[in-house]
mmCIF file of C-alpha atoms in Angstrom:
data_model
loop_
_atom_site.group_PDB
_atom_site.id
_atom_site.type_symbol
_atom_site.label_atom_id
_atom_site.label_comp_id
_atom_site.label_asym_id
_atom_site.label_seq_id
_atom_site.Cartn_x
_atom_site.Cartn_y
_atom_site.Cartn_z
ATOM 1 C CA MET O 25 -15.771 8.981 7.103
ATOM 2 C CA SER O 26 -17.339 12.387 7.646
ATOM 3 C CA LEU O 27 -20.004 13.325 10.176
ATOM 4 C CA SER O 28 -22.342 16.275 9.845
ATOM 5 C CA LEU O 29 -25.171 17.497 12.032
ATOM 6 C CA GLU O 30 -27.696 19.971 10.705
ATOM 7 C CA CYS O 31 -29.739 21.922 13.252
ATOM 8 C CA LEU O 32 -29.941 18.898 15.537
ATOM 9 C CA SER O 33 -32.237 19.105 18.563
ATOM 10 C CA ALA O 34 -32.617 16.180 20.944
ATOM 11 C CA GLY O 35 -33.534 15.390 24.516
ATOM 12 C CA TYR O 36 -35.606 13.201 26.756
ATOM 13 C CA GLY O 37 -39.297 12.981 25.980
ATOM 14 C CA ARG O 38 -40.477 16.370 24.826
ATOM 15 C CA ILE O 39 -37.833 18.277 26.758
ATOM 16 C CA PRO O 40 -35.057 19.442 24.397
ATOM 17 C CA VAL O 41 -31.574 19.395 25.920
ATOM 18 C CA VAL O 42 -29.603 19.956 22.721
ATOM 19 C CA GLN O 43 -30.877 22.780 20.562
ATOM 20 C CA GLU O 44 -30.158 23.477 16.892
ATOM 21 C CA VAL O 45 -26.611 22.096 16.851
ATOM 22 C CA SER O 46 -24.796 22.067 13.531
ATOM 23 C CA LEU O 47 -21.266 20.748 13.192
ATOM 24 C CA ALA O 48 -19.030 18.765 10.863
ATOM 25 C CA VAL O 49 -16.161 16.345 11.362
ATOM 26 C CA ALA O 50 -14.176 15.841 8.167
ATOM 27 C CA PRO O 51 -12.587 12.509 7.198
ATOM 28 C CA GLY O 52 -9.330 12.134 9.102
ATOM 29 C CA GLU O 53 -10.089 14.971 11.518
ATOM 30 C CA ILE O 54 -10.116 14.912 15.335
ATOM 31 C CA VAL O 55 -12.596 17.355 16.843
ATOM 32 C CA GLY O 56 -12.753 17.919 20.590
ATOM 33 C CA MET O 57 -15.945 19.039 22.307
ATOM 34 C CA VAL O 58 -15.695 20.621 25.735
ATOM 35 C CA GLY O 59 -18.020 22.330 28.177
ATOM 36 C CA ARG O 60 -19.121 22.338 31.788
ATOM 37 C CA ASN O 61 -20.957 19.362 33.261
ATOM 38 C CA GLY O 62 -24.639 19.204 32.398
ATOM 39 C CA VAL O 63 -24.577 21.335 29.245
ATOM 40 C CA GLY O 64 -25.753 18.543 26.927
ATOM 41 C CA LYS O 65 -22.580 16.979 25.523
ATOM 42 C CA THR O 66 -23.543 13.387 26.340
ATOM 43 C CA THR O 67 -27.094 13.957 25.123
ATOM 44 C CA LEU O 68 -25.678 15.174 21.826
ATOM 45 C CA VAL O 69 -23.420 12.183 21.228
ATOM 46 C CA LYS O 70 -26.199 9.770 22.220
ATOM 47 C CA ALA O 71 -28.348 11.361 19.531
ATOM 48 C CA VAL O 72 -25.455 11.097 17.078
ATOM 49 C CA ALA O 73 -25.105 7.389 17.904
ATOM 50 C CA GLY O 74 -28.847 6.803 17.492
ATOM 51 C CA LEU O 75 -29.552 6.106 21.158
ATOM 52 C CA LEU O 76 -31.838 9.123 21.553
ATOM 53 C CA PRO O 77 -34.405 10.292 19.015
ATOM 54 C CA GLN O 78 -33.857 13.640 17.329
ATOM 55 C CA VAL O 79 -36.607 16.166 17.848
ATOM 56 C CA ARG O 80 -35.465 18.077 14.775
ATOM 57 C CA GLY O 81 -32.547 18.169 12.386
ATOM 58 C CA ARG O 82 -30.397 15.651 10.525
ATOM 59 C CA VAL O 83 -27.442 13.338 11.138
ATOM 60 C CA CYS O 84 -25.352 12.419 8.099
ATOM 61 C CA LEU O 85 -22.507 9.907 7.776
ATOM 62 C CA ALA O 86 -20.327 10.230 4.689
ATOM 63 C CA GLY O 87 -23.069 12.336 3.143
ATOM 64 C CA GLU O 88 -25.815 9.780 3.817
ATOM 65 C CA ASP O 89 -28.783 10.860 5.918
ATOM 66 C CA VAL O 90 -28.991 8.373 8.796
ATOM 67 C CA THR O 91 -31.432 10.372 10.922
ATOM 68 C CA ALA O 92 -34.043 7.613 10.748
ATOM 69 C CA ARG O 93 -31.494 4.804 11.188
ATOM 70 C CA ALA O 94 -31.223 2.844 14.443
ATOM 71 C CA ALA O 95 -28.014 2.721 16.462
ATOM 72 C CA HIS O 96 -26.961 -0.681 15.111
ATOM 73 C CA GLU O 97 -27.457 0.516 11.534
ATOM 74 C CA ARG O 98 -25.209 3.507 12.176
ATOM 75 C CA ALA O 99 -22.617 1.140 13.633
ATOM 76 C CA LEU O 100 -22.797 -1.046 10.521
ATOM 77 C CA ARG O 101 -22.097 2.061 8.454
ATOM 78 C CA GLY O 102 -18.837 2.635 10.315
ATOM 79 C CA MET O 103 -19.656 4.607 13.463
ATOM 80 C CA GLY O 104 -17.960 3.392 16.627
ATOM 81 C CA TYR O 105 -19.366 4.806 19.882
ATOM 82 C CA VAL O 106 -17.638 4.537 23.258
ATOM 83 C CA PRO O 107 -20.134 5.728 25.896
ATOM 84 C CA GLN O 108 -19.439 7.577 29.091
ATOM 85 C CA GLY O 109 -19.233 5.026 31.902
ATOM 86 C CA ARG O 110 -17.727 2.390 29.569
ATOM 87 C CA GLY O 111 -20.784 0.181 28.983
ATOM 88 C CA ILE O 112 -18.978 -3.158 29.051
ATOM 89 C CA PHE O 113 -20.698 -6.496 29.707
ATOM 90 C CA PRO O 114 -19.477 -7.078 33.285
ATOM 91 C CA LYS O 115 -20.409 -10.779 33.540
ATOM 92 C CA LEU O 116 -18.652 -11.747 30.311
ATOM 93 C CA THR O 117 -14.930 -12.307 29.931
ATOM 94 C CA VAL O 118 -12.646 -9.783 28.269
ATOM 95 C CA LEU O 119 -12.495 -11.957 25.148
ATOM 96 C CA GLU O 120 -16.275 -12.338 25.013
ATOM 97 C CA ASN O 121 -16.633 -8.554 25.266
ATOM 98 C CA LEU O 122 -14.195 -8.071 22.406
ATOM 99 C CA ARG O 123 -16.094 -10.583 20.282
ATOM 100 C CA MET O 124 -19.168 -8.372 20.516
ATOM 101 C CA GLY O 125 -17.357 -5.970 18.200
ATOM 102 C CA GLU O 126 -17.289 -8.563 15.424
ATOM 103 C CA ALA O 127 -20.997 -7.990 14.797
ATOM 104 C CA VAL O 128 -20.205 -4.774 12.937
ATOM 105 C CA GLY O 129 -16.669 -5.542 11.771
ATOM 106 C CA GLY O 130 -17.270 -8.238 9.189
ATOM 107 C CA GLY O 131 -16.596 -11.233 11.417
ATOM 108 C CA HIS O 132 -13.456 -12.532 13.081
ATOM 109 C CA ASP O 133 -10.136 -11.125 11.870
ATOM 110 C CA GLN O 134 -7.216 -12.453 13.915
ATOM 111 C CA ARG O 135 -4.785 -9.865 12.586
ATOM 112 C CA HIS O 136 -7.121 -7.134 13.752
ATOM 113 C CA TYR O 137 -7.455 -8.778 17.186
ATOM 114 C CA ASP O 138 -3.670 -8.901 17.425
ATOM 115 C CA GLN O 139 -3.476 -5.195 16.582
ATOM 116 C CA VAL O 140 -6.027 -4.228 19.233
ATOM 117 C CA LEU O 141 -4.263 -6.395 21.829
ATOM 118 C CA ASP O 142 -0.920 -4.864 20.869
ATOM 119 C CA TRP O 143 -2.449 -1.447 21.509
ATOM 120 C CA PHE O 144 -3.802 -2.592 24.879
ATOM 121 C CA PRO O 145 -1.488 -5.378 26.121
ATOM 122 C CA ARG O 146 -3.196 -5.498 29.522
ATOM 123 C CA LEU O 147 -6.250 -6.917 27.762
ATOM 124 C CA ARG O 148 -4.137 -9.685 26.238
ATOM 125 C CA GLU O 149 -3.052 -10.666 29.745
ATOM 126 C CA ARG O 150 -6.674 -10.787 30.941
ATOM 127 C CA LEU O 151 -8.597 -12.375 28.064
ATOM 128 C CA ARG O 152 -10.195 -15.013 30.310
ATOM 129 C CA GLN O 153 -10.890 -12.630 33.194
ATOM 130 C CA ILE O 154 -14.457 -11.540 33.972
ATOM 131 C CA ALA O 155 -14.723 -7.957 32.717
ATOM 132 C CA GLY O 156 -16.471 -6.664 35.819
ATOM 133 C CA THR O 157 -13.400 -7.510 37.915
ATOM 134 C CA LEU O 158 -11.077 -5.270 35.876
ATOM 135 C CA SER O 159 -9.878 -1.928 37.172
ATOM 136 C CA GLY O 160 -11.580 1.215 35.900
ATOM 137 C CA GLY O 161 -8.763 1.969 33.483
ATOM 138 C CA GLU O 162 -8.746 -1.605 32.157
ATOM 139 C CA GLN O 163 -12.498 -1.453 31.637
ATOM 140 C CA GLN O 164 -12.053 1.739 29.621
ATOM 141 C CA MET O 165 -9.424 0.057 27.450
ATOM 142 C CA LEU O 166 -11.835 -2.847 26.959
ATOM 143 C CA SER O 167 -14.669 -0.526 25.998
ATOM 144 C CA ILE O 168 -12.490 1.148 23.376
ATOM 145 C CA GLY O 169 -10.978 -2.135 22.230
ATOM 146 C CA ARG O 170 -14.400 -3.695 21.672
ATOM 147 C CA VAL O 171 -15.386 -0.781 19.434
ATOM 148 C CA LEU O 172 -12.079 -0.975 17.539
ATOM 149 C CA ILE O 173 -12.685 -4.666 16.785
ATOM 150 C CA GLY O 174 -15.591 -3.363 14.665
ATOM 151 C CA LYS O 175 -13.132 -1.361 12.475
ATOM 152 C CA PRO O 176 -14.908 2.004 12.704
ATOM 153 C CA SER O 177 -14.123 4.784 10.264
ATOM 154 C CA LEU O 178 -15.668 7.322 12.671
ATOM 155 C CA LEU O 179 -14.981 7.080 16.403
ATOM 156 C CA VAL O 180 -17.184 8.920 18.916
ATOM 157 C CA LEU O 181 -15.677 8.996 22.421
ATOM 158 C CA ASP O 182 -17.581 10.293 25.441
ATOM 159 C CA GLU O 183 -15.290 11.175 28.378
ATOM 160 C CA PRO O 184 -12.743 8.359 27.848
ATOM 161 C CA SER O 185 -10.438 9.718 30.569
ATOM 162 C CA GLU O 186 -13.096 9.737 33.303
ATOM 163 C CA GLY O 187 -11.801 7.880 36.362
ATOM 164 C CA VAL O 188 -8.721 6.650 34.505
ATOM 165 C CA GLN O 189 -5.123 6.960 35.689
ATOM 166 C CA PRO O 190 -2.815 9.258 33.676
ATOM 167 C CA ASN O 191 -0.685 6.528 32.086
ATOM 168 C CA ILE O 192 -3.787 4.869 30.603
ATOM 169 C CA VAL O 193 -5.055 8.250 29.391
ATOM 170 C CA GLU O 194 -1.736 8.643 27.565
ATOM 171 C CA ARG O 195 -2.117 5.157 26.027
ATOM 172 C CA ILE O 196 -5.641 6.022 24.848
ATOM 173 C CA ALA O 197 -4.308 9.226 23.279
ATOM 174 C CA GLU O 198 -1.555 7.312 21.476
ATOM 175 C CA VAL O 199 -4.010 4.745 20.109
ATOM 176 C CA VAL O 200 -6.465 7.376 18.898
ATOM 177 C CA LEU O 201 -3.674 9.318 17.186
ATOM 178 C CA GLU O 202 -2.387 6.173 15.480
ATOM 179 C CA LEU O 203 -5.872 5.278 14.272
ATOM 180 C CA ASN O 204 -6.278 8.776 12.933
ATOM 181 C CA GLN O 205 -2.867 9.111 11.306
ATOM 182 C CA VAL O 206 -2.486 5.589 9.896
ATOM 183 C CA ARG O 207 -6.080 4.671 9.069
ATOM 184 C CA GLY O 208 -7.599 8.102 8.650
ATOM 185 C CA THR O 209 -10.230 7.448 11.314
ATOM 186 C CA ALA O 210 -12.286 10.557 12.068
ATOM 187 C CA VAL O 211 -12.849 11.261 15.773
ATOM 188 C CA LEU O 212 -15.377 13.254 17.787
ATOM 189 C CA LEU O 213 -14.021 13.485 21.339
ATOM 190 C CA VAL O 214 -16.191 14.733 24.209
ATOM 191 C CA GLU O 215 -13.852 15.362 27.108
ATOM 192 C CA GLN O 216 -13.395 17.298 30.338
ATOM 193 C CA ASN O 217 -9.685 16.503 30.524
ATOM 194 C CA LEU O 218 -8.151 19.384 28.601
ATOM 195 C CA ASP O 219 -4.741 17.706 28.560
ATOM 196 C CA LEU O 220 -6.191 14.885 26.449
ATOM 197 C CA VAL O 221 -7.913 17.386 24.153
ATOM 198 C CA PHE O 222 -4.646 19.289 23.703
ATOM 199 C CA MET O 223 -2.776 16.063 22.909
ATOM 200 C CA ILE O 224 -4.947 14.931 20.022
ATOM 201 C CA ALA O 225 -7.567 17.450 18.820
ATOM 202 C CA ASP O 226 -7.188 19.444 15.606
ATOM 203 C CA ARG O 227 -9.821 21.928 16.759
ATOM 204 C CA CYS O 228 -12.311 22.361 19.583
ATOM 205 C CA LEU O 229 -16.004 23.118 19.969
ATOM 206 C CA VAL O 230 -17.470 24.591 23.150
ATOM 207 C CA MET O 231 -20.992 23.756 24.311
ATOM 208 C CA GLU O 232 -23.131 25.783 26.717
ATOM 209 C CA LYS O 233 -26.772 25.178 27.624
ATOM 210 C CA GLY O 234 -27.306 22.705 24.790
ATOM 211 C CA ALA O 235 -25.814 24.886 22.057
ATOM 212 C CA LEU O 236 -22.413 25.331 20.452
ATOM 213 C CA VAL O 237 -21.072 28.742 21.416
ATOM 214 C CA ALA O 238 -17.461 28.779 20.205
ATOM 215 C CA LYS O 239 -15.010 27.159 17.804
ATOM 216 C CA LEU O 240 -11.415 27.310 19.011
ATOM 217 C CA SER O 241 -7.995 25.917 18.322
ATOM 218 C CA PRO O 242 -6.492 23.838 21.149
ATOM 219 C CA GLU O 243 -3.926 26.595 21.594
ATOM 220 C CA ALA O 244 -6.661 29.201 22.104
ATOM 221 C CA LEU O 245 -8.446 26.964 24.595
ATOM 222 C CA ALA O 246 -5.180 26.589 26.496
ATOM 223 C CA GLU O 247 -5.235 30.298 27.343
ATOM 224 C CA PRO O 248 -6.198 30.510 31.046
ATOM 225 C CA GLU O 249 -8.765 33.262 30.564
ATOM 226 C CA THR O 250 -10.444 31.387 27.706
ATOM 227 C CA ALA O 251 -10.569 28.148 29.658
ATOM 228 C CA LYS O 252 -11.949 29.985 32.681
ATOM 229 C CA ARG O 253 -14.630 31.665 30.573
ATOM 230 C CA TYR O 254 -15.972 28.462 29.079
ATOM 231 C CA LEU O 255 -15.154 25.780 31.616
ATOM 232 C CA ALA O 256 -14.938 27.260 35.113
ATOM 233 C CA ILE O 257 -17.847 26.450 37.404
#
């Protein structure tokens, strides 16, 4: 599934945070978005997911204008959104959290559950455990796993490595690459961890002050002077 934004502006109330952003993610492509804290990356992906109203512009999925569609309607059309901070249901069990993904995935599919649990075997070991008692890394795996139960064709990830130990970051990278390479899942990755971006992104976008200011290859972003220019505080 493709994603395209056309001159998208969004924010909170009448205050625009994201201004006139246009971008495209092609089917089967992984695009990384980087930038300093507070430049509007999370605001942008919330608008993409339908959790914030657009002030101006359009959001299109597979060529269909979904600007006026609610978040759940975008999910039903194949968008999977993993928010910053995980957003799990802490009082439900791991299995109950995963079942929430069935609402957009066409019902229960045991083979698909087995695949997700093979990707994240720690979740298999903790299916009956209350989600709020998991470690931070396990909660992140659960947040991603719940979205994957819905069989998205576009995956939007907001800071999946935040507060997560390196071995789990590597597992997340492996899963995202497999989804992309085997199923052709398109990915928009918002991330501060450049190592994760370098591992999986085909190309990178840089955001400053609510606008996209550069399009770079991961190799170009790896240059110390380039990284310092766009990311140093």
